[in-house]
PDB file of C-alpha atoms in Angstrom:
ATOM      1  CA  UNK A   1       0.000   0.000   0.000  1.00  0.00           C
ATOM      2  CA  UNK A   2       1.164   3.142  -1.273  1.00  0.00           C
ATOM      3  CA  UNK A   3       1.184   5.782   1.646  1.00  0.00           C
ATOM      4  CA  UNK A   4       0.090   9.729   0.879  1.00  0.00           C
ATOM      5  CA  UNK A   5       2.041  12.169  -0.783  1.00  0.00           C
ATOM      6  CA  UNK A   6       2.190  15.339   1.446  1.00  0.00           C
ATOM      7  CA  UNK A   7       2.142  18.041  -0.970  1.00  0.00           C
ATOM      8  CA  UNK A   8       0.388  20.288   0.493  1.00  0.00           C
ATOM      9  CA  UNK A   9       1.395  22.829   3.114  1.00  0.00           C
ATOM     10  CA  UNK A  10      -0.236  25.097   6.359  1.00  0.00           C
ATOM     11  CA  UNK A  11       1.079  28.015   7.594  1.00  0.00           C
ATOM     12  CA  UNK A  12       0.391  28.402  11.431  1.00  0.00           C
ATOM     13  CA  UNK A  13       1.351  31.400  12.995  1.00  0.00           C
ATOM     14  CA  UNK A  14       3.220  31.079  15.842  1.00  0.00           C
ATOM     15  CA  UNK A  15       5.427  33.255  18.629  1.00  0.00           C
ATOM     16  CA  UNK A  16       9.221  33.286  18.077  1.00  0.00           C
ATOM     17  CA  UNK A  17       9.109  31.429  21.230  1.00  0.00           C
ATOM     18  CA  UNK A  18       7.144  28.534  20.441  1.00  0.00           C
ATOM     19  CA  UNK A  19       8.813  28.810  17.164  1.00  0.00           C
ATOM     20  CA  UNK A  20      12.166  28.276  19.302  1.00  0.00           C
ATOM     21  CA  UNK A  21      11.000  25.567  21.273  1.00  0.00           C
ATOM     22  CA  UNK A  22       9.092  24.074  18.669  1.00  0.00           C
ATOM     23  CA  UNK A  23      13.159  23.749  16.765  1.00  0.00           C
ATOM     24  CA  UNK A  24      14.618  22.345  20.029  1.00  0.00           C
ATOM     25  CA  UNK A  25      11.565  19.639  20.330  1.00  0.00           C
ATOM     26  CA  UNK A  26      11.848  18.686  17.246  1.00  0.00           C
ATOM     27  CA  UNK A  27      16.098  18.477  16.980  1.00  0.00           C
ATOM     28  CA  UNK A  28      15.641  16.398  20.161  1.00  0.00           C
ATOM     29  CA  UNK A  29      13.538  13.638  18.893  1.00  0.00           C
ATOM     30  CA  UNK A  30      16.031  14.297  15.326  1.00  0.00           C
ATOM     31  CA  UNK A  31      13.424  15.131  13.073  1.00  0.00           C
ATOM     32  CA  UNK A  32      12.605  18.670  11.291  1.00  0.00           C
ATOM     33  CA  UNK A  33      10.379  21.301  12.854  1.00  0.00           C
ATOM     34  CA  UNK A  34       7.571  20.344  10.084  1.00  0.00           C
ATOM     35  CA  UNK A  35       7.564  16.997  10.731  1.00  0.00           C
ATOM     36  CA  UNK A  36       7.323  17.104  14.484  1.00  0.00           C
ATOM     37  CA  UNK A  37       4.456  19.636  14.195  1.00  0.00           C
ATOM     38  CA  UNK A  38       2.695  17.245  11.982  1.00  0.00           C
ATOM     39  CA  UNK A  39       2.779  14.240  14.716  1.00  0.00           C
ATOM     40  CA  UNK A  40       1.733  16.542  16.832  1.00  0.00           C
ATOM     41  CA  UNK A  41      -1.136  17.407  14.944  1.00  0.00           C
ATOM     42  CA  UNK A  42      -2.079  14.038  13.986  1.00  0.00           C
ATOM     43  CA  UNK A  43      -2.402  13.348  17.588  1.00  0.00           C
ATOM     44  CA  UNK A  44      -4.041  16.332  18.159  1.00  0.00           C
ATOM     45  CA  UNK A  45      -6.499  14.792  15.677  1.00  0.00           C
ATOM     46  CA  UNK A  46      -7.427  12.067  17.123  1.00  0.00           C
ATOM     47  CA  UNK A  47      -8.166  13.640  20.358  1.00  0.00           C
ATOM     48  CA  UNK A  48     -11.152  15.960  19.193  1.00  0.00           C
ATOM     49  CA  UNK A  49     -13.915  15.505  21.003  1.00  0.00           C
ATOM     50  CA  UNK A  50     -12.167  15.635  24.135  1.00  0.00           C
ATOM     51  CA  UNK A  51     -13.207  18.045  26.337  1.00  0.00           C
ATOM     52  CA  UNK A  52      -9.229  19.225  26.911  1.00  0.00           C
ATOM     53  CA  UNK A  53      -8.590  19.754  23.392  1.00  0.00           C
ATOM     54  CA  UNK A  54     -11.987  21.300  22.730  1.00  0.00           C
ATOM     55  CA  UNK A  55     -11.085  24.293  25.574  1.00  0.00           C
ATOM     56  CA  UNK A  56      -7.644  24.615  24.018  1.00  0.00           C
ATOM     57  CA  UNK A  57      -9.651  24.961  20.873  1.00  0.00           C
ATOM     58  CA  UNK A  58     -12.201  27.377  22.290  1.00  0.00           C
ATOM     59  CA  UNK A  59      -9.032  29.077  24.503  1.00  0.00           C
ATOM     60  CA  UNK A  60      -7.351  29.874  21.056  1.00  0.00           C
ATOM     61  CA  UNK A  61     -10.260  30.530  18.791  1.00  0.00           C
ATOM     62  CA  UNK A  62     -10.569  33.279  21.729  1.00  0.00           C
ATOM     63  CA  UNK A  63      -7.436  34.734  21.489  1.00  0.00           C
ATOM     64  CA  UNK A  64      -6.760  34.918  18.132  1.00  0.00           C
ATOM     65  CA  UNK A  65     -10.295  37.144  18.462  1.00  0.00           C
ATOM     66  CA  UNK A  66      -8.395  39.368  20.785  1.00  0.00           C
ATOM     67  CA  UNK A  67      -5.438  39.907  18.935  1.00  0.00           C
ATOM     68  CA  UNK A  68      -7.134  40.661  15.427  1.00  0.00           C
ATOM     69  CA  UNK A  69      -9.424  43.243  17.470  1.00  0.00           C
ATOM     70  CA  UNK A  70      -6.375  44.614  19.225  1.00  0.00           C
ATOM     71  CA  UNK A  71      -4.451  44.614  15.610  1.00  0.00           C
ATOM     72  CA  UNK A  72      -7.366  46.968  14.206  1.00  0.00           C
ATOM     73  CA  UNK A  73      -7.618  49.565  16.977  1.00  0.00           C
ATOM     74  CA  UNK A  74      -3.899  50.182  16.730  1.00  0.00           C
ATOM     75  CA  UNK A  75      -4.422  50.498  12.689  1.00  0.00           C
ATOM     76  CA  UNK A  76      -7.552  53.110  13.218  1.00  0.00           C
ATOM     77  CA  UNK A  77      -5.847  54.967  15.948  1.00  0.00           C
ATOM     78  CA  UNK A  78      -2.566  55.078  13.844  1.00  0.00           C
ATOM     79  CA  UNK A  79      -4.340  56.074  10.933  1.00  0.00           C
ATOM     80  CA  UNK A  80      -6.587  58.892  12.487  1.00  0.00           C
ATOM     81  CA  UNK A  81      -3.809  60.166  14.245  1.00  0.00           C
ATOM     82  CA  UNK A  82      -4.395  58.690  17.992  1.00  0.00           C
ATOM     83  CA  UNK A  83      -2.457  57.619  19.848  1.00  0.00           C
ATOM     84  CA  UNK A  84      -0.844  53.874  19.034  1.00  0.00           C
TER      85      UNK A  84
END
């Protein structure tokens, strides 16, 4: 049985700190960042449904709501001449 091809790829944005740790996690099992953040996400996966994951899930969805609504005030206060 043939497996996959991956050739398809997802950008996830990420700190420069989890980008950091996510190099040393991966160089310590000796595999490349991409690969390691695809077992992890496999796993991931197969946990959904959990409650855990689904508050991680909710926890994110949440911030990444903050941050785009923090993102535009500073662009309309910038651009109308408020303060930053």
């Amino acid at each position: 049985m043939m497996m996959a091809r991956l050739e398809t790829h997802q950008q996830v944005p990420v700190t420069p700190q989890e980008r950091a740790e996510l190099r040393e996690l991966a160089a310590a099992h000796g595999i490349s960042p991409g690969i390691f953040a695809r077992a992890l996400l496999m796993h991931a996966w197969s946990l959904l449904g959990d409650p855990d994951v689904n508050a991680s899930i909710e926890a994110e969805k949440v911030a990444t709501a903050t941050r785009s609504s923090e993102a535009a005030a500073h662009a309309a206060r910038t651009r109308w001449g408020g303060k930053p």
